[in-house]
Amino acid sequence: MCKKLLSTLFFLAVATQVCASPEIIAHRGGTGDAPENTVLAITKALQNNADAVWITVQMSKDEIPVLYRPSDLKMLTNYTGKVSSFTADQLATADAGYYFGAPDFLYRNKGISIPTLESVLTKWPKTKFFIDIKSPDASPDTLAKALGKVLRDTKSLQRTRVYSTDEKYLNALPKDVQRFISRDHTRTTLANILLAHQCGISSEESAERWYGLELKREVDVVEKFTLGEGHSPSTLIWDENAMKCFHAKSGAHIILFNINTPEDYQQAVQLGADGVLVDSPSKFNRKVNL
């Protein structure tokens, strides 16, 4: 009974904000609803009316961008080792649903594989995708070249945008590939606004700017003490002043990560976020939850 009541309250919280709602972006295809970064997950996310899909890309042994997030295949599949140790064809035989949904593991042996980026973009030619680079052992230049080729070949340059927590991958991208402002730059700007009360959006930043960061972000702040500098932990929480600063120069788009509760979703709506990254698109399906 309590579970049903909480579910109802969650749906009502979503439904009451529809008119001013940010885009619903399925995190890793909807990692809460199906095996992440798979065709099944993306299919379910779009069936649940997600506005866009966030996918994670690594480079295979034969330098083909494929969808997978952890550093080792054993985390999610029946294989062991790095993605870069296998060709794309070999990865296509891995069971990407092997560990999803413990203890029943209903998606094991269902033919759910690790797809290539090209196959996904080809299957959904009109869907907006955000591509997160998570390939720690790949050469930035090699990955950037392969990624750019896939986006051009599938005519996806205008409906995709690339993100990475490692700035070197963003810097290596070809000029025609759209990207986010780096996480470090976004975090520093937010810290200056909240802690130093300085709004410093550089005039060098492009007119079209995309930022992605958690609603609440833990950072290590350098502070000035009587005997010198010291470090202290701090939590950065987006507020109206931060949003106002980021939007002071036109062209800003802000995606808030880890929005999975009614409270965080309502806060994102109130702040005027352009998009929210959610693990379970089924819980944010506006057409069902109205």
CSV table of C-alpha atoms in Angstrom, one decimal:
chain,number,residue,atom,x,y,z
A,1,MET,CA,0.0,0.0,0.0
A,2,CYS,CA,2.8,2.4,1.0
A,3,LYS,CA,4.7,1.5,-2.2
A,4,LYS,CA,1.7,2.3,-4.4
A,5,LEU,CA,1.1,5.6,-2.5
A,6,LEU,CA,4.7,6.7,-3.0
A,7,SER,CA,4.5,5.8,-6.7
A,8,THR,CA,1.3,7.8,-7.1
A,9,LEU,CA,2.8,10.8,-5.4
A,10,PHE,CA,5.9,10.5,-7.7
A,11,PHE,CA,3.7,10.5,-10.8
A,12,LEU,CA,1.7,13.5,-9.5
A,13,ALA,CA,4.8,15.4,-8.8
A,14,VAL,CA,6.0,14.8,-12.4
A,15,ALA,CA,2.6,15.6,-13.9
A,16,THR,CA,2.1,18.9,-12.2
A,17,GLN,CA,5.3,20.3,-13.8
A,18,VAL,CA,4.6,19.3,-17.4
A,19,CYS,CA,4.0,22.8,-18.8
A,20,ALA,CA,7.5,24.0,-17.8
A,21,SER,CA,9.2,20.6,-17.8
A,22,PRO,CA,12.8,20.2,-19.0
A,23,GLU,CA,13.7,17.5,-21.5
A,24,ILE,CA,13.8,14.0,-20.2
A,25,ILE,CA,17.1,12.4,-21.1
A,26,ALA,CA,17.5,8.6,-20.6
A,27,HIS,CA,20.8,8.0,-18.8
A,28,ARG,CA,22.7,5.3,-20.6
A,29,GLY,CA,19.5,4.5,-22.4
A,30,GLY,CA,17.7,4.1,-19.1
A,31,THR,CA,19.9,2.1,-16.8
A,32,GLY,CA,17.1,1.7,-14.3
A,33,ASP,CA,14.7,0.1,-16.8
A,34,ALA,CA,16.9,-2.2,-18.9
A,35,PRO,CA,20.5,-3.3,-19.4
A,36,GLU,CA,22.3,0.0,-19.9
A,37,ASN,CA,23.6,1.2,-23.3
A,38,THR,CA,21.8,-1.5,-25.2
A,39,VAL,CA,19.3,-1.4,-28.0
A,40,LEU,CA,16.7,-2.7,-25.6
A,41,ALA,CA,17.3,0.1,-23.1
A,42,ILE,CA,17.0,2.8,-25.9
A,43,THR,CA,13.9,1.2,-27.3
A,44,LYS,CA,12.2,1.2,-23.8
A,45,ALA,CA,13.3,4.8,-23.2
A,46,LEU,CA,11.7,6.0,-26.4
A,47,GLN,CA,8.6,4.0,-25.8
A,48,ASN,CA,8.4,5.9,-22.5
A,49,ASN,CA,8.6,9.1,-24.4
A,50,ALA,CA,12.1,10.2,-23.4
A,51,ASP,CA,13.1,13.4,-25.3
A,52,ALA,CA,16.7,12.3,-25.8
A,53,VAL,CA,19.1,9.5,-25.0
A,54,TRP,CA,22.5,9.7,-23.2
A,55,ILE,CA,24.8,6.9,-24.3
A,56,THR,CA,28.4,6.0,-23.2
A,57,VAL,CA,31.0,5.2,-25.8
A,58,GLN,CA,34.3,3.3,-25.7
A,59,MET,CA,36.7,2.2,-28.5
A,60,SER,CA,37.0,-1.4,-29.5
A,61,LYS,CA,40.2,-3.1,-30.5
A,62,ASP,CA,39.6,-2.4,-34.1
A,63,GLU,CA,38.9,1.3,-33.3
A,64,ILE,CA,35.1,1.2,-33.6
A,65,PRO,CA,33.0,3.2,-31.1
A,66,VAL,CA,30.8,0.9,-29.2
A,67,LEU,CA,28.3,1.5,-26.3
A,68,TYR,CA,29.7,0.4,-22.9
A,69,ARG,CA,30.4,2.2,-19.6
A,70,PRO,CA,32.5,0.3,-17.0
A,71,SER,CA,36.3,-0.2,-17.3
A,72,ASP,CA,35.9,-4.0,-17.3
A,73,LEU,CA,33.4,-6.2,-19.3
A,74,LYS,CA,32.9,-8.4,-16.2
A,75,MET,CA,30.9,-5.7,-14.5
A,76,LEU,CA,27.9,-6.1,-16.8
A,77,THR,CA,28.6,-9.0,-19.2
A,78,ASN,CA,29.7,-12.6,-19.3
A,79,TYR,CA,33.0,-11.5,-20.7
A,80,THR,CA,36.1,-10.3,-18.8
A,81,GLY,CA,38.6,-7.7,-19.8
A,82,LYS,CA,38.8,-4.2,-21.3
A,83,VAL,CA,36.6,-3.2,-24.2
A,84,SER,CA,39.7,-2.3,-26.1
A,85,SER,CA,40.9,-5.9,-25.9
A,86,PHE,CA,38.0,-7.1,-28.2
A,87,THR,CA,36.9,-6.3,-31.7
A,88,ALA,CA,33.4,-4.8,-32.3
A,89,ASP,CA,32.3,-8.2,-33.8
A,90,GLN,CA,33.5,-10.0,-30.7
A,91,LEU,CA,31.8,-7.5,-28.4
A,92,ALA,CA,28.6,-8.2,-30.3
A,93,THR,CA,28.6,-11.7,-29.0
A,94,ALA,CA,28.9,-10.6,-25.3
A,95,ASP,CA,25.7,-10.9,-23.2
A,96,ALA,CA,25.1,-7.3,-22.1
A,97,GLY,CA,22.1,-8.2,-20.1
A,98,TYR,CA,23.9,-10.8,-18.0
A,99,TYR,CA,23.9,-9.1,-14.6
A,100,PHE,CA,20.9,-6.9,-14.9
A,101,GLY,CA,18.0,-7.4,-12.5
A,102,ALA,CA,19.4,-9.5,-9.7
A,103,PRO,CA,18.4,-12.0,-8.4
A,104,ASP,CA,16.3,-13.2,-11.3
A,105,PHE,CA,18.5,-11.9,-14.2
A,106,LEU,CA,15.6,-12.0,-16.6
A,107,TYR,CA,17.7,-10.6,-19.5
A,108,ARG,CA,20.3,-13.3,-19.5
A,109,ASN,CA,20.7,-15.2,-22.8
A,110,LYS,CA,18.2,-13.0,-24.6
A,111,GLY,CA,20.6,-11.9,-27.3
A,112,ILE,CA,21.2,-8.4,-25.8
A,113,SER,CA,24.6,-7.4,-27.0
A,114,ILE,CA,27.0,-4.4,-27.0
A,115,PRO,CA,26.0,-2.3,-30.1
A,116,THR,CA,28.2,-0.1,-32.2
A,117,LEU,CA,27.5,3.6,-32.2
A,118,GLU,CA,26.9,3.5,-35.9
A,119,SER,CA,24.2,0.9,-35.6
A,120,VAL,CA,22.4,2.9,-32.9
A,121,LEU,CA,22.5,6.1,-34.8
A,122,THR,CA,21.4,4.4,-38.0
A,123,LYS,CA,18.5,2.6,-36.2
A,124,TRP,CA,17.2,5.9,-34.8
A,125,PRO,CA,17.9,8.5,-37.4
A,126,LYS,CA,15.8,11.3,-35.8
A,127,THR,CA,16.5,10.8,-32.1
A,128,LYS,CA,18.7,13.2,-30.2
A,129,PHE,CA,21.7,11.6,-28.6
A,130,PHE,CA,24.2,12.8,-26.1
A,131,ILE,CA,27.5,10.8,-26.4
A,132,ASP,CA,29.6,10.4,-23.3
A,133,ILE,CA,33.2,9.4,-24.0
A,134,LYS,CA,34.5,6.8,-21.3
A,135,SER,CA,37.5,5.3,-23.0
A,136,PRO,CA,40.4,5.8,-20.7
A,137,ASP,CA,43.0,3.8,-22.7
A,138,ALA,CA,42.1,5.2,-26.1
A,139,SER,CA,44.1,7.8,-27.9
A,140,PRO,CA,42.1,11.1,-27.9
A,141,ASP,CA,43.0,11.8,-31.6
A,142,THR,CA,42.2,8.3,-32.7
A,143,LEU,CA,38.8,8.2,-30.9
A,144,ALA,CA,37.9,11.7,-32.1
A,145,LYS,CA,38.6,10.7,-35.7
A,146,ALA,CA,36.5,7.6,-35.5
A,147,LEU,CA,33.7,9.3,-33.7
A,148,GLY,CA,33.6,12.2,-36.2
A,149,LYS,CA,33.5,9.7,-39.1
A,150,VAL,CA,30.5,7.9,-37.6
A,151,LEU,CA,28.6,11.1,-37.0
A,152,ARG,CA,29.2,12.3,-40.5
A,153,ASP,CA,28.5,8.9,-42.1
A,154,THR,CA,25.1,8.7,-40.3
A,155,LYS,CA,24.3,12.4,-40.8
A,156,SER,CA,24.2,12.8,-37.1
A,157,LEU,CA,26.3,16.0,-36.5
A,158,GLN,CA,23.3,18.2,-35.8
A,159,ARG,CA,21.4,15.8,-33.5
A,160,THR,CA,24.3,14.8,-31.3
A,161,ARG,CA,26.5,16.4,-28.6
A,162,VAL,CA,29.6,15.0,-27.0
A,163,TYR,CA,30.4,15.0,-23.3
A,164,SER,CA,33.4,13.7,-21.4
A,165,THR,CA,34.8,14.1,-17.9
A,166,ASP,CA,38.2,14.0,-19.4
A,167,GLU,CA,38.8,17.3,-21.2
A,168,LYS,CA,41.5,15.9,-23.6
A,169,TYR,CA,38.8,14.0,-25.4
A,170,LEU,CA,36.7,17.1,-26.0
A,171,ASN,CA,39.7,19.1,-27.1
A,172,ALA,CA,40.6,16.5,-29.7
A,173,LEU,CA,37.2,16.5,-31.4
A,174,PRO,CA,36.9,17.8,-34.9
A,175,LYS,CA,35.4,21.3,-35.2
A,176,ASP,CA,32.1,20.1,-36.7
A,177,VAL,CA,31.3,17.9,-33.7
A,178,GLN,CA,29.2,19.6,-31.1
A,179,ARG,CA,30.3,19.3,-27.5
A,180,PHE,CA,29.7,20.3,-23.9
A,181,ILE,CA,31.7,22.8,-22.0
A,182,SER,CA,34.1,20.7,-20.0
A,183,ARG,CA,33.1,19.5,-16.5
A,184,ASP,CA,36.0,21.2,-14.8
A,185,HIS,CA,35.2,24.5,-16.4
A,186,THR,CA,31.5,24.2,-15.5
A,187,ARG,CA,32.4,23.2,-11.9
A,188,THR,CA,34.8,26.1,-11.5
A,189,THR,CA,32.3,28.6,-12.8
A,190,LEU,CA,29.6,27.3,-10.5
A,191,ALA,CA,32.1,27.4,-7.5
A,192,ASN,CA,33.0,31.0,-8.3
A,193,ILE,CA,29.3,31.9,-8.3
A,194,LEU,CA,28.3,30.2,-5.1
A,195,LEU,CA,31.4,30.5,-3.0
A,196,ALA,CA,33.2,33.6,-4.3
A,197,HIS,CA,30.0,35.4,-5.6
A,198,GLN,CA,31.6,36.0,-8.9
A,199,CYS,CA,29.8,35.6,-12.2
A,200,GLY,CA,32.4,35.0,-14.8
A,201,ILE,CA,31.1,33.6,-18.1
A,202,SER,CA,34.1,34.2,-20.5
A,203,SER,CA,33.5,36.2,-23.6
A,204,GLU,CA,35.6,33.6,-25.4
A,205,GLU,CA,32.9,30.9,-24.9
A,206,SER,CA,30.8,30.2,-27.9
A,207,ALA,CA,27.3,31.6,-28.4
A,208,GLU,CA,25.8,28.0,-28.1
A,209,ARG,CA,27.0,26.6,-24.8
A,210,TRP,CA,26.0,23.4,-23.2
A,211,TYR,CA,26.8,22.6,-19.5
A,212,GLY,CA,26.3,19.3,-17.7
A,213,LEU,CA,26.7,18.8,-14.0
A,214,GLU,CA,25.0,17.2,-10.9
A,215,LEU,CA,22.3,19.2,-9.1
A,216,LYS,CA,24.5,18.8,-6.0
A,217,ARG,CA,28.3,18.5,-6.5
A,218,GLU,CA,30.9,17.7,-4.0
A,219,VAL,CA,34.2,19.6,-4.6
A,220,ASP,CA,37.5,20.2,-2.8
A,221,VAL,CA,37.8,24.0,-2.3
A,222,VAL,CA,41.0,25.8,-1.8
A,223,GLU,CA,40.6,28.3,1.0
A,224,LYS,CA,42.8,31.0,2.5
A,225,PHE,CA,43.7,30.4,6.1
A,226,THR,CA,45.8,32.5,8.5
A,227,LEU,CA,48.8,30.2,8.1
A,228,GLY,CA,48.4,29.6,4.4
A,229,GLU,CA,46.2,27.8,2.0
A,230,GLY,CA,44.1,24.8,2.9
A,231,HIS,CA,41.6,22.4,1.3
A,232,SER,CA,38.1,21.8,2.5
A,233,PRO,CA,35.2,19.8,1.1
A,234,SER,CA,32.2,21.7,0.0
A,235,THR,CA,28.9,20.9,-1.7
A,236,LEU,CA,27.9,23.0,-4.7
A,237,ILE,CA,24.1,23.2,-5.2
A,238,TRP,CA,22.6,24.9,-8.2
A,239,ASP,CA,20.4,27.9,-7.2
A,240,GLU,CA,18.6,30.8,-9.0
A,241,ASN,CA,21.7,33.0,-8.9
A,242,ALA,CA,23.8,30.3,-10.5
A,243,MET,CA,21.2,29.8,-13.3
A,244,LYS,CA,20.9,33.5,-13.8
A,245,CYS,CA,24.7,33.9,-14.2
A,246,PHE,CA,25.0,31.0,-16.6
A,247,HIS,CA,22.2,32.4,-18.7
A,248,ALA,CA,23.5,36.0,-18.5
A,249,LYS,CA,25.0,35.5,-21.9
A,250,SER,CA,22.4,34.0,-24.4
A,251,GLY,CA,22.9,30.5,-25.8
A,252,ALA,CA,23.3,28.6,-22.5
A,253,HIS,CA,21.8,25.1,-22.1
A,254,ILE,CA,22.0,23.4,-18.7
A,255,ILE,CA,21.6,19.6,-18.2
A,256,LEU,CA,21.3,18.5,-14.6
A,257,PHE,CA,22.5,15.0,-13.8
A,258,ASN,CA,21.2,12.3,-11.4
A,259,ILE,CA,17.6,13.6,-11.3
A,260,ASN,CA,15.8,10.5,-10.0
A,261,THR,CA,13.5,11.7,-7.2
A,262,PRO,CA,10.4,13.9,-7.3
A,263,GLU,CA,12.1,16.5,-5.1
A,264,ASP,CA,15.1,16.8,-7.4
A,265,TYR,CA,12.9,16.9,-10.5
A,266,GLN,CA,10.8,19.7,-9.1
A,267,GLN,CA,13.9,21.6,-8.1
A,268,ALA,CA,15.3,21.2,-11.7
A,269,VAL,CA,12.0,22.5,-13.1
A,270,GLN,CA,12.0,25.5,-10.7
A,271,LEU,CA,15.5,26.3,-11.7
A,272,GLY,CA,14.7,26.3,-15.3
A,273,ALA,CA,17.0,23.4,-16.4
A,274,ASP,CA,16.9,22.6,-20.1
A,275,GLY,CA,17.2,18.9,-19.5
A,276,VAL,CA,17.4,16.3,-16.7
A,277,LEU,CA,19.4,13.0,-16.8
A,278,VAL,CA,17.2,10.2,-15.4
A,279,ASP,CA,17.9,6.5,-14.8
A,280,SER,CA,14.4,5.4,-15.2
A,281,PRO,CA,12.4,7.1,-18.1
A,282,SER,CA,9.4,4.9,-17.2
A,283,LYS,CA,9.0,7.0,-14.0
A,284,PHE,CA,9.0,10.2,-16.0
A,285,ASN,CA,6.7,9.2,-18.8
A,286,ARG,CA,4.5,12.3,-19.2
A,287,LYS,CA,1.8,10.6,-21.3
A,288,VAL,CA,1.3,7.8,-18.8
A,289,ASN,CA,1.7,9.8,-15.7
A,290,LEU,CA,-0.6,12.7,-16.5
